[in-house]
Structure formats: C-alpha cells, structure tokens
mmCIF file of C-alpha atoms (C1' of nucleotides) in Angstrom:
data_model
loop_
_atom_site.group_PDB
_atom_site.id
_atom_site.type_symbol
_atom_site.label_atom_id
_atom_site.label_comp_id
_atom_site.label_asym_id
_atom_site.label_seq_id
_atom_site.Cartn_x
_atom_site.Cartn_y
_atom_site.Cartn_z
ATOM 1 C CA MET A 614 -23.741 40.123 -53.933
ATOM 2 C CA ASN A 615 -25.672 36.836 -54.037
ATOM 3 C CA LYS A 616 -24.498 34.845 -57.028
ATOM 4 C CA ILE A 617 -26.989 32.216 -58.157
ATOM 5 C CA ASP A 618 -25.785 28.693 -59.071
ATOM 6 C CA LEU A 619 -28.241 27.423 -61.638
ATOM 7 C CA SER A 620 -27.184 23.887 -61.121
ATOM 8 C CA LYS A 621 -28.641 24.077 -57.566
ATOM 9 C CA SER A 622 -31.677 26.219 -58.524
ATOM 10 C CA VAL A 623 -35.138 24.659 -58.176
ATOM 11 C CA ASN A 624 -36.525 27.407 -60.440
ATOM 12 C CA HIS A 625 -34.074 26.528 -63.157
ATOM 13 C CA HIS A 626 -34.791 22.815 -63.004
ATOM 14 C CA ILE A 627 -38.507 23.540 -63.222
ATOM 15 C CA ALA A 628 -37.885 25.580 -66.340
ATOM 16 C CA ILE A 629 -35.807 22.888 -68.004
ATOM 17 C CA SER A 630 -38.197 20.132 -67.041
ATOM 18 C CA SER A 631 -41.106 22.075 -68.431
ATOM 19 C CA ILE A 632 -39.333 22.504 -71.740
ATOM 20 C CA MET A 633 -38.411 18.792 -71.971
ATOM 21 C CA ILE A 634 -41.943 17.640 -70.961
ATOM 22 C CA LYS A 635 -43.460 19.825 -73.646
ATOM 23 C CA ARG A 636 -40.955 18.475 -76.185
ATOM 24 C CA VAL A 637 -41.917 14.897 -75.359
ATOM 25 C CA PHE A 638 -45.622 15.637 -75.641
ATOM 26 C CA PHE A 639 -44.970 17.428 -78.972
ATOM 27 C CA LYS A 640 -43.089 14.450 -80.326
ATOM 28 C CA ILE A 641 -45.845 12.052 -79.346
ATOM 29 C CA LEU A 642 -48.439 14.296 -80.995
ATOM 30 C CA ASN A 643 -46.311 14.347 -84.122
ATOM 31 C CA ASP A 644 -45.652 10.560 -84.106
ATOM 32 C CA ASN A 645 -49.464 10.134 -83.997
ATOM 33 C CA LYS A 646 -49.974 12.648 -86.795
ATOM 34 C CA LEU A 647 -52.163 14.788 -84.510
ATOM 35 C CA ASP A 648 -52.120 18.335 -85.800
ATOM 36 C CA ILE A 649 -52.612 20.224 -82.576
ATOM 37 C CA THR A 650 -50.444 21.877 -79.923
ATOM 38 C CA PRO A 651 -50.318 21.191 -76.165
ATOM 39 C CA GLU A 652 -51.859 24.616 -75.539
ATOM 40 C CA GLN A 653 -54.698 23.999 -77.911
ATOM 41 C CA TRP A 654 -55.304 20.644 -76.185
ATOM 42 C CA ASN A 655 -55.643 22.375 -72.859
ATOM 43 C CA VAL A 656 -58.698 24.158 -74.216
ATOM 44 C CA LEU A 657 -60.279 20.976 -75.518
ATOM 45 C CA TYR A 658 -59.560 19.342 -72.175
ATOM 46 C CA TYR A 659 -61.394 21.983 -70.175
ATOM 47 C CA LEU A 660 -64.285 22.296 -72.650
ATOM 48 C CA ASP A 661 -64.777 18.587 -72.524
ATOM 49 C CA LYS A 662 -65.169 18.793 -68.784
ATOM 50 C CA SER A 663 -67.237 21.979 -68.852
ATOM 51 C CA ASN A 664 -68.715 22.880 -72.207
ATOM 52 C CA GLY A 665 -69.596 26.493 -72.947
ATOM 53 C CA MET A 666 -66.787 28.242 -71.033
ATOM 54 C CA THR A 667 -65.890 31.719 -72.077
ATOM 55 C CA ILE A 668 -62.524 32.871 -73.432
ATOM 56 C CA GLY A 669 -61.903 34.773 -70.227
ATOM 57 C CA GLU A 670 -62.710 31.743 -68.009
ATOM 58 C CA LEU A 671 -60.413 29.599 -70.134
ATOM 59 C CA SER A 672 -57.554 32.055 -69.978
ATOM 60 C CA LYS A 673 -57.792 32.041 -66.176
ATOM 61 C CA ILE A 674 -57.916 28.370 -65.656
ATOM 62 C CA THR A 675 -55.095 27.770 -68.125
ATOM 63 C CA PHE A 676 -52.976 30.627 -66.674
ATOM 64 C CA LYS A 677 -52.803 32.248 -70.097
ATOM 65 C CA ASP A 678 -53.128 35.791 -71.470
ATOM 66 C CA PHE A 679 -56.595 36.756 -72.692
ATOM 67 C CA ALA A 680 -55.045 37.785 -75.975
ATOM 68 C CA ASN A 681 -53.331 34.511 -76.456
ATOM 69 C CA MET A 682 -56.429 32.503 -75.513
ATOM 70 C CA SER A 683 -58.358 34.586 -78.042
ATOM 71 C CA ARG A 684 -55.923 33.510 -80.779
ATOM 72 C CA ILE A 685 -55.815 29.899 -79.588
ATOM 73 C CA SER A 686 -59.603 29.698 -79.767
ATOM 74 C CA GLN A 687 -59.545 31.158 -83.260
ATOM 75 C CA LYS A 688 -57.267 28.414 -84.467
ATOM 76 C CA LEU A 689 -59.361 25.748 -82.820
ATOM 77 C CA GLU A 690 -62.412 27.260 -84.455
ATOM 78 C CA ASN A 691 -60.816 27.293 -87.851
ATOM 79 C CA ALA A 692 -59.975 23.629 -87.491
ATOM 80 C CA SER A 693 -63.576 22.915 -86.488
ATOM 81 C CA PHE A 694 -62.626 21.491 -83.102
ATOM 82 C CA ILE A 695 -64.771 24.052 -81.322
ATOM 83 C CA LEU A 696 -67.644 26.455 -82.000
ATOM 84 C CA LYS A 697 -67.813 30.058 -80.756
ATOM 85 C CA ARG A 698 -71.188 31.544 -79.945
ATOM 86 C CA ARG A 699 -72.119 34.995 -78.669
ATOM 87 C CA ASP A 700 -73.882 34.923 -75.310
ATOM 88 C CA GLU A 701 -77.476 36.014 -75.700
ATOM 89 C CA ILE A 702 -77.567 37.963 -72.514
ATOM 90 C CA ASP A 703 -74.049 39.512 -72.359
ATOM 91 C CA LYS A 704 -73.127 40.323 -75.852
ATOM 92 C CA ARG A 705 -69.524 40.953 -75.099
ATOM 93 C CA VAL A 706 -69.008 37.315 -74.208
ATOM 94 C CA PHE A 707 -68.162 34.368 -76.444
ATOM 95 C CA LYS A 708 -68.965 30.891 -75.258
ATOM 96 C CA LEU A 709 -66.964 28.012 -76.601
ATOM 97 C CA PHE A 710 -68.283 24.505 -77.409
ATOM 98 C CA ILE A 711 -66.335 21.473 -78.313
ATOM 99 C CA THR A 712 -67.531 19.706 -81.492
ATOM 100 C CA GLU A 713 -67.844 16.038 -82.323
ATOM 101 C CA LYS A 714 -64.614 16.273 -84.138
ATOM 102 C CA GLY A 715 -63.007 17.959 -81.171
ATOM 103 C CA GLN A 716 -64.310 15.226 -78.844
ATOM 104 C CA GLU A 717 -62.744 12.492 -80.931
ATOM 105 C CA LEU A 718 -59.435 14.310 -81.019
ATOM 106 C CA ASN A 719 -59.580 14.992 -77.313
ATOM 107 C CA ASN A 720 -59.869 11.296 -76.605
ATOM 108 C CA GLN A 721 -56.724 10.590 -78.575
ATOM 109 C CA LEU A 722 -55.009 13.446 -76.839
ATOM 110 C CA HIS A 723 -55.694 11.937 -73.461
ATOM 111 C CA GLU A 724 -53.869 8.856 -74.591
ATOM 112 C CA CYS A 725 -50.933 10.944 -75.697
ATOM 113 C CA ALA A 726 -50.871 12.890 -72.449
ATOM 114 C CA TYR A 727 -50.940 9.577 -70.534
ATOM 115 C CA LYS A 728 -47.958 8.253 -72.501
ATOM 116 C CA SER A 729 -45.930 11.392 -72.017
ATOM 117 C CA THR A 730 -46.678 11.353 -68.295
ATOM 118 C CA ASN A 731 -45.397 7.844 -67.972
ATOM 119 C CA ILE A 732 -42.221 8.718 -69.858
ATOM 120 C CA ALA A 733 -41.484 11.788 -67.768
ATOM 121 C CA LEU A 734 -42.295 10.354 -64.443
ATOM 122 C CA ASN A 735 -40.714 6.924 -64.950
ATOM 123 C CA SER A 736 -39.177 5.693 -61.669
ATOM 124 C CA LEU A 737 -40.875 8.368 -59.505
ATOM 125 C CA ASP A 738 -43.052 6.593 -56.932
ATOM 126 C CA ASP A 739 -46.457 7.765 -55.695
ATOM 127 C CA GLU A 740 -44.979 9.492 -52.676
ATOM 128 C CA ALA A 741 -42.474 11.462 -54.755
ATOM 129 C CA ARG A 742 -45.271 12.488 -57.210
ATOM 130 C CA GLU A 743 -47.542 13.686 -54.428
ATOM 131 C CA MET A 744 -44.672 15.572 -52.819
ATOM 132 C CA MET A 745 -43.913 17.297 -56.139
ATOM 133 C CA ILE A 746 -47.459 18.342 -56.678
ATOM 134 C CA LYS A 747 -47.726 19.707 -53.108
ATOM 135 C CA ASN A 748 -44.544 21.739 -53.539
ATOM 136 C CA LEU A 749 -45.401 22.920 -57.047
ATOM 137 C CA LYS A 750 -48.804 24.044 -55.809
ATOM 138 C CA GLN A 751 -47.060 26.070 -53.109
ATOM 139 C CA ILE A 752 -44.835 27.654 -55.733
ATOM 140 C CA ILE A 753 -47.852 28.547 -57.852
ATOM 141 C CA THR A 754 -49.499 30.116 -54.827
ATOM 142 C CA ASN A 755 -46.355 32.070 -53.886
ATOM 143 C CA THR A 756 -45.807 33.417 -57.301
ATOM 144 C CA GLY A 757 -49.511 34.222 -57.768
ATOM 145 C CA GLU A 758 -49.543 36.258 -54.608
ATOM 146 C CA PHE A 759 -46.521 38.232 -55.641
ATOM 147 C CA LEU A 760 -47.940 39.009 -59.133
ATOM 148 C CA ASN A 761 -51.355 40.013 -57.829
ATOM 149 C CA LYS A 762 -50.295 42.390 -55.123
ATOM 150 C CA MET B 510 -59.204 4.785 -72.292
ATOM 151 C CA ASN B 511 -57.033 6.514 -69.666
ATOM 152 C CA LYS B 512 -58.384 9.974 -68.994
ATOM 153 C CA ILE B 513 -55.881 12.333 -67.548
ATOM 154 C CA ASP B 514 -56.775 14.538 -64.525
ATOM 155 C CA LEU B 515 -54.732 17.700 -64.839
ATOM 156 C CA SER B 516 -55.390 18.643 -61.302
ATOM 157 C CA LYS B 517 -53.419 15.564 -60.282
ATOM 158 C CA SER B 518 -50.784 15.728 -62.976
ATOM 159 C CA VAL B 519 -47.148 16.483 -62.011
ATOM 160 C CA ASN B 520 -46.410 17.408 -65.581
ATOM 161 C CA HIS B 521 -49.168 20.029 -65.643
ATOM 162 C CA HIS B 522 -48.044 21.562 -62.382
ATOM 163 C CA ILE B 523 -44.549 21.806 -63.645
ATOM 164 C CA ALA B 524 -45.786 23.603 -66.767
ATOM 165 C CA ILE B 525 -47.857 26.044 -64.732
ATOM 166 C CA SER B 526 -45.059 26.657 -62.215
ATOM 167 C CA SER B 527 -42.625 27.321 -64.970
ATOM 168 C CA ILE B 528 -44.952 29.934 -66.484
ATOM 169 C CA MET B 529 -45.476 31.613 -63.126
ATOM 170 C CA ILE B 530 -41.792 31.625 -62.222
ATOM 171 C CA LYS B 531 -40.912 33.195 -65.502
ATOM 172 C CA ARG B 532 -43.576 35.844 -65.042
ATOM 173 C CA VAL B 533 -42.211 36.728 -61.620
ATOM 174 C CA PHE B 534 -38.637 37.047 -63.002
ATOM 175 C CA PHE B 535 -40.002 39.112 -65.912
ATOM 176 C CA LYS B 536 -41.767 41.432 -63.542
ATOM 177 C CA ILE B 537 -38.699 41.938 -61.370
ATOM 178 C CA LEU B 538 -36.558 42.670 -64.447
ATOM 179 C CA ASN B 539 -39.140 45.273 -65.544
ATOM 180 C CA ASP B 540 -39.387 46.783 -62.094
ATOM 181 C CA ASN B 541 -35.621 47.220 -62.194
ATOM 182 C CA LYS B 542 -35.765 48.710 -65.723
ATOM 183 C CA LEU B 543 -33.497 45.977 -67.008
ATOM 184 C CA ASP B 544 -34.127 45.530 -70.675
ATOM 185 C CA ILE B 545 -33.324 41.850 -71.045
ATOM 186 C CA THR B 546 -35.166 38.540 -71.148
ATOM 187 C CA PRO B 547 -34.658 35.492 -68.900
ATOM 188 C CA GLU B 548 -33.401 33.593 -71.894
ATOM 189 C CA GLN B 549 -30.869 36.229 -72.758
ATOM 190 C CA TRP B 550 -29.728 36.233 -69.176
ATOM 191 C CA ASN B 551 -29.053 32.566 -69.344
ATOM 192 C CA VAL B 552 -26.357 33.261 -72.024
ATOM 193 C CA LEU B 553 -24.738 35.941 -69.950
ATOM 194 C CA TYR B 554 -24.768 33.627 -66.950
ATOM 195 C CA TYR B 555 -22.830 30.881 -68.781
ATOM 196 C CA LEU B 556 -20.441 33.223 -70.571
ATOM 197 C CA ASP B 557 -19.577 34.822 -67.229
ATOM 198 C CA LYS B 558 -18.672 31.409 -65.847
ATOM 199 C CA SER B 559 -16.918 30.251 -69.030
ATOM 200 C CA ASN B 560 -16.146 32.942 -71.559
ATOM 201 C CA GLY B 561 -15.659 32.161 -75.189
ATOM 202 C CA MET B 562 -18.339 29.440 -75.518
ATOM 203 C CA THR B 563 -19.738 28.727 -78.955
ATOM 204 C CA ILE B 564 -23.318 29.061 -80.040
ATOM 205 C CA GLY B 565 -23.591 25.289 -80.265
ATOM 206 C CA GLU B 566 -22.236 24.767 -76.781
ATOM 207 C CA LEU B 567 -24.609 27.374 -75.384
ATOM 208 C CA SER B 568 -27.629 25.900 -77.089
ATOM 209 C CA LYS B 569 -26.788 22.506 -75.549
ATOM 210 C CA ILE B 570 -26.222 23.693 -72.057
ATOM 211 C CA THR B 571 -29.325 25.848 -72.049
ATOM 212 C CA PHE B 572 -31.503 23.137 -73.702
ATOM 213 C CA LYS B 573 -32.315 25.437 -76.554
ATOM 214 C CA ASP B 574 -32.586 25.189 -80.334
ATOM 215 C CA PHE B 575 -29.459 26.137 -82.322
ATOM 216 C CA ALA B 576 -31.593 28.465 -84.349
ATOM 217 C CA ASN B 577 -33.047 30.262 -81.399
ATOM 218 C CA MET B 578 -29.634 30.522 -79.655
ATOM 219 C CA SER B 579 -28.355 32.051 -82.873
ATOM 220 C CA ARG B 580 -30.975 34.817 -82.692
ATOM 221 C CA ILE B 581 -30.622 35.309 -78.956
ATOM 222 C CA SER B 582 -26.951 35.921 -79.442
ATOM 223 C CA GLN B 583 -27.592 38.368 -82.178
ATOM 224 C CA LYS B 584 -29.760 40.376 -79.832
ATOM 225 C CA LEU B 585 -27.190 40.315 -77.090
ATOM 226 C CA GLU B 586 -24.521 41.459 -79.608
ATOM 227 C CA ASN B 587 -26.650 44.253 -80.901
ATOM 228 C CA ALA B 588 -27.111 45.480 -77.320
ATOM 229 C CA SER B 589 -23.291 45.246 -76.803
ATOM 230 C CA PHE B 590 -23.622 42.790 -73.988
ATOM 231 C CA ILE B 591 -21.534 40.239 -75.838
ATOM 232 C CA LEU B 592 -19.054 40.055 -78.733
ATOM 233 C CA LYS B 593 -19.010 37.396 -81.428
ATOM 234 C CA ARG B 594 -15.668 36.345 -82.914
ATOM 235 C CA ARG B 595 -14.903 33.758 -85.576
ATOM 236 C CA ASP B 596 -12.694 30.959 -84.355
ATOM 237 C CA GLU B 597 -9.297 31.203 -86.111
ATOM 238 C CA ILE B 598 -8.922 27.469 -86.522
ATOM 239 C CA ASP B 599 -12.429 26.281 -87.231
ATOM 240 C CA LYS B 600 -13.965 29.039 -89.321
ATOM 241 C CA ARG B 601 -17.541 27.734 -88.986
ATOM 242 C CA VAL B 602 -17.528 28.447 -85.327
ATOM 243 C CA PHE B 603 -18.439 31.671 -83.504
ATOM 244 C CA LYS B 604 -17.059 32.236 -80.005
ATOM 245 C CA LEU B 605 -18.993 34.488 -77.738
ATOM 246 C CA PHE B 606 -17.441 36.851 -75.143
ATOM 247 C CA ILE B 607 -19.221 38.816 -72.430
ATOM 248 C CA THR B 608 -18.418 42.602 -72.481
ATOM 249 C CA GLU B 609 -17.900 44.929 -69.541
ATOM 250 C CA LYS B 610 -21.398 46.184 -70.049
ATOM 251 C CA GLY B 611 -22.562 42.617 -70.062
ATOM 252 C CA GLN B 612 -20.688 41.899 -66.815
ATOM 253 C CA GLU B 613 -22.370 44.774 -65.034
ATOM 254 C CA LEU B 614 -25.774 43.745 -66.248
ATOM 255 C CA ASN B 615 -25.111 40.156 -65.277
ATOM 256 C CA ASN B 616 -24.402 41.180 -61.662
ATOM 257 C CA GLN B 617 -27.671 42.997 -61.436
ATOM 258 C CA LEU B 618 -29.419 39.978 -62.993
ATOM 259 C CA HIS B 619 -28.017 37.660 -60.310
ATOM 260 C CA GLU B 620 -29.711 39.854 -57.712
ATOM 261 C CA CYS B 621 -33.026 39.647 -59.628
ATOM 262 C CA ALA B 622 -32.764 35.910 -60.001
ATOM 263 C CA TYR B 623 -32.087 35.661 -56.255
ATOM 264 C CA LYS B 624 -35.158 37.722 -55.440
ATOM 265 C CA SER B 625 -37.427 35.710 -57.734
ATOM 266 C CA THR B 626 -36.091 32.461 -56.226
ATOM 267 C CA ASN B 627 -36.996 33.591 -52.716
ATOM 268 C CA ILE B 628 -40.479 34.606 -53.808
ATOM 269 C CA ALA B 629 -41.169 31.330 -55.617
ATOM 270 C CA LEU B 630 -39.696 29.018 -52.948
ATOM 271 C CA ASN B 631 -40.968 30.777 -49.904
ATOM 272 C CA SER B 632 -41.883 28.318 -47.202
ATOM 273 C CA LEU B 633 -40.135 25.358 -48.879
ATOM 274 C CA ASP B 634 -37.485 24.039 -46.603
ATOM 275 C CA ASP B 635 -34.053 22.780 -47.686
ATOM 276 C CA GLU B 636 -35.164 19.196 -47.667
ATOM 277 C CA ALA B 637 -38.141 19.936 -49.888
ATOM 278 C CA ARG B 638 -35.877 21.917 -52.282
ATOM 279 C CA GLU B 639 -33.371 19.078 -52.499
ATOM 280 C CA MET B 640 -36.076 16.557 -53.144
ATOM 281 C CA MET B 641 -37.505 18.746 -55.889
ATOM 282 C CA ILE B 642 -34.181 19.059 -57.641
ATOM 283 C CA LYS B 643 -33.508 15.357 -57.361
ATOM 284 C CA ASN B 644 -36.889 14.463 -58.887
ATOM 285 C CA LEU B 645 -36.720 17.160 -61.546
ATOM 286 C CA LYS B 646 -33.272 15.903 -62.588
ATOM 287 C CA GLN B 647 -34.808 12.427 -63.004
ATOM 288 C CA ILE B 648 -37.543 13.903 -65.195
ATOM 289 C CA ILE B 649 -34.998 15.674 -67.275
ATOM 290 C CA THR B 650 -33.074 12.410 -67.681
ATOM 291 C CA ASN B 651 -36.167 10.415 -68.527
ATOM 292 C CA THR B 652 -37.375 12.849 -71.188
ATOM 293 C CA GLY B 653 -33.869 13.253 -72.581
ATOM 294 C CA GLU B 654 -33.580 9.512 -73.053
ATOM 295 C CA PHE B 655 -36.875 9.347 -74.829
ATOM 296 C CA LEU B 656 -36.056 12.242 -77.168
ATOM 297 C CA ASN B 657 -32.649 11.006 -78.119
ATOM 298 C CA LYS B 658 -33.445 7.372 -78.867
ATOM 299 C "C1'" DT C 994 -79.895 60.404 -69.026
ATOM 300 C "C1'" DT C 995 -75.191 61.384 -69.829
ATOM 301 C "C1'" DT C 996 -70.605 60.289 -68.455
ATOM 302 C "C1'" DA C 997 -67.183 57.514 -66.520
ATOM 303 C "C1'" DT C 998 -65.502 53.135 -65.530
ATOM 304 C "C1'" DA C 999 -65.195 48.276 -65.861
ATOM 305 C "C1'" DT C 1000 -65.346 43.971 -68.542
ATOM 306 C "C1'" DA C 1001 -64.726 40.701 -72.671
ATOM 307 C "C1'" DT C 1002 -62.447 40.302 -76.584
ATOM 308 C "C1'" DT C 1003 -59.354 41.396 -80.542
ATOM 309 C "C1'" DT C 1004 -55.287 43.134 -82.951
ATOM 310 C "C1'" DG C 1005 -50.466 44.521 -83.273
ATOM 311 C "C1'" DT C 1006 -45.591 44.040 -81.968
ATOM 312 C "C1'" DC C 1007 -41.664 41.748 -80.294
ATOM 313 C "C1'" DA C 1008 -39.117 37.734 -78.276
ATOM 314 C "C1'" DC C 1009 -38.906 32.737 -78.008
ATOM 315 C "C1'" DG C 1010 -39.818 27.561 -79.181
ATOM 316 C "C1'" DA C 1011 -40.094 23.914 -82.818
ATOM 317 C "C1'" DC C 1012 -38.936 22.676 -87.259
ATOM 318 C "C1'" DA C 1013 -37.282 22.728 -92.027
ATOM 319 C "C1'" DA C 1014 -34.308 24.487 -95.420
ATOM 320 C "C1'" DA C 1015 -30.016 26.602 -96.802
ATOM 321 C "C1'" DC C 1016 -25.041 27.535 -96.668
ATOM 322 C "C1'" DA C 1017 -20.250 27.299 -95.669
ATOM 323 C "C1'" DA C 1018 -16.465 24.956 -93.669
ATOM 324 C "C1'" DA C 1019 -14.523 20.634 -92.011
ATOM 325 C "C1'" DT C 1020 -13.906 15.747 -92.339
ATOM 326 C "C1'" DA C 1021 -14.430 11.057 -94.233
ATOM 327 C "C1'" DA C 1022 -14.827 8.071 -98.070
ATOM 328 C "C1'" DA C 1023 -13.984 6.641 -102.730
ATOM 329 C "C1'" DT D 423 -8.131 14.646 -105.302
ATOM 330 C "C1'" DT D 424 -12.922 14.569 -105.915
ATOM 331 C "C1'" DT D 425 -17.291 13.441 -103.706
ATOM 332 C "C1'" DA D 426 -20.157 12.646 -99.890
ATOM 333 C "C1'" DT D 427 -21.219 13.445 -95.266
ATOM 334 C "C1'" DT D 428 -21.019 15.891 -91.032
ATOM 335 C "C1'" DT D 429 -20.943 20.056 -88.261
ATOM 336 C "C1'" DG D 430 -21.858 25.068 -86.998
ATOM 337 C "C1'" DT D 431 -24.646 28.635 -88.031
ATOM 338 C "C1'" DT D 432 -28.366 31.387 -90.181
ATOM 339 C "C1'" DT D 433 -32.925 32.402 -92.091
ATOM 340 C "C1'" DG D 434 -37.892 31.579 -92.647
ATOM 341 C "C1'" DT D 435 -42.401 30.118 -90.931
ATOM 342 C "C1'" DC D 436 -45.785 29.268 -87.570
ATOM 343 C "C1'" DG D 437 -47.673 29.040 -82.825
ATOM 344 C "C1'" DT D 438 -47.251 30.991 -78.341
ATOM 345 C "C1'" DG D 439 -46.062 34.429 -74.341
ATOM 346 C "C1'" DA D 440 -45.995 39.321 -72.624
ATOM 347 C "C1'" DC D 441 -47.763 43.668 -73.166
ATOM 348 C "C1'" DA D 442 -50.061 47.794 -75.043
ATOM 349 C "C1'" DA D 443 -53.685 49.756 -77.556
ATOM 350 C "C1'" DA D 444 -58.338 49.471 -79.589
ATOM 351 C "C1'" DT D 445 -63.318 48.236 -79.746
ATOM 352 C "C1'" DA D 446 -67.798 46.984 -78.107
ATOM 353 C "C1'" DT D 447 -70.907 46.181 -74.453
ATOM 354 C "C1'" DA D 448 -72.254 46.494 -69.634
ATOM 355 C "C1'" DT D 449 -72.520 48.814 -65.275
ATOM 356 C "C1'" DA D 450 -71.870 52.539 -61.911
ATOM 357 C "C1'" DA D 451 -71.807 57.440 -60.896
ATOM 358 C "C1'" DA D 452 -73.186 62.175 -61.511
#
DNA sequence: TTTATATATTTGTCACGACAAACAAATAAA
DNA sequence: TTTATTTGTTTGTCGTGACAAATATATAAA
C-alpha cells in the first residue's frame, strides 16, 4: 500500500500552481476590464500567429476537447473577435479568422500575459525557468504517450 | 509591446501539464471503475489525515472556492463517503467525517494517484523532482502574495 | 454505385472554477 | 441591549473540462 504525500507530490504542486496562475491572469484581465477568458485568449493567440486555423487544429494545439473548442469559438464569434467561414473545398471544416477588434484585444492580452508571467516567476532565474520547461515538456510527453496508447 | 511566446512560457507549460496530469488520473480512475473525481479525492485525502475538518478549512487547504467545496462535500455526502455534522458550539460550522466506505475508497485512490505519478514523472530523477517542487512552491507563494494584497 | 467507415463539428449532460448574492449564527461596537 | 460587522455556508449563473451521442460531409471498400 503506497500512500501518497501530497506535500511532496510534483503532480499536486503543478495542479495548485496552475490554479493560482490562472487566478492571477484572471484578476489582471478583470482589473483591465477585458471581458475575455484565458482559454479564449489562447485561440486569439494562435489565430494571430496563423490565421485561418480550423476548430480541430486549434483544439489539438491548445490540448482541448473538440466540443469545448467548438463552444469557445462560438463565444469569440458572438463577441466579434473572430469570424468563422466554411472551407470551400471540405465543407465539414470551419476556418477561423481573427478580426480587427480581435487583433486589438490580442495586443492588450499579450501585455496582461506578460504581467502575470512576471508575477508568477518572480525570483526564478533563467536557468530555473529553462529547467522547468524542460521537465514540464517531459511530463507532457509522458502523459501524452500514456493517453494515446 | 511585449509579445509572449507560449512555446517558451513556463506558465503555459504548467497549465498544459496540469491538464494532462488530471486526464491521466481521470483515466486511471475510470479504468478502475472508481466513480469519483480528483477534486473529490482531495477531500477524502485530507479527511483521512485529519478527520472532522470544516468546509472552510478544506477549501483553504485545497485552494478551492468555499462555494465549490460546499458542493463537492454535498456530492461526497450523497455518495456516503463522508458525513456532515453541525458543530455543537459554533452552529454555523459543518464538520466533515470520512466514513468506512470513504476509507476503503481512499485506499484505492492512493494506489491510483501513485500510478499516475509514476506515469507523469517517468524519467525525472529525484533531483529534478525536488527542483520542480521548490520552484513550484515559489510560484504558489508569488501568486498568493499578489492575490492577497 | 452503394455501403461502411472516418473526419469535422455540434449539442447535451454533469462536475468544477470564479464570482456575486443571500442567509444564519457569532462577535464587536454603540 | 440593539445594531453593525464578520464568518461559515449555500445557491445561482456562466464558462470550461470530460464524455457520449448526433449530424453532415468525405473517403474507402465491396
């Protein structure tokens, strides 16, 4: 019988950190009166880098459920931050495009993300940050392999 | 204008890792036909260590909303994994107690948590794990300070 | 060509996270 | 003691996560 000690669990600390980081980002968004969620921002972020992605592509790159990405894109469309257009060739597919309004918002969101990063990572030096990313990538790979087999 | 690069963001990798770890835990729970969520397990975990905690205490220790902890405890009570009793002295307070049935489940959950930890942290040595916890604790402190000021 | 299967997306359900409002009991202030 | 404030909990709303079922289109197989 292997009893877990959460106070020494990497998994547990990742979960708590994730909650806290999201809360900080949320607060900064609210303080700046930006009516958008971190998840919705993720979509704007990727569309800004590569306009015209499909819902399926976005759900993969953001590690989200197709169903949830479908709903997130609906909300962004209702708020006129993106446009959805049927693909001419493959009529099952929707392509998403960021609007002018979405672009402007996206720029403000980058500032907010930058602020929240600084708050969360305060006092972590570059080496620590790189080490974190390396290990977290390994965790993402490990879990991905388990889930896809 | 500071544009964020998510592929180099510690925050972002923590968020993705957290999602993936939860998904692995969820899958293991399902594979073992255990009808409980990771969040509900957290409550059993702490009650097993310290029976009779209040909803408020549990919400603090698990970093959750009072309201959400209230609902999580309702579900655990409905499933007979815990009991809720009014405090005799302070009649606003509910104290929660893990039941026999809850104890048995908790033991199985520890095994599941152990498995999911091994999957996620595969190939991370002890030094890397300790470093992760140290840095994640720092992040939790940093974000906590920001949110409470 | 017809049938079966795969793919892209949507909708529904339930649990959880954030937040606001409400309520009761306890405590502090007038 | 009466009033105001604080504390512990609950309920409601909305967005999101997991999962199953449904729909439409595309592609492969018979």
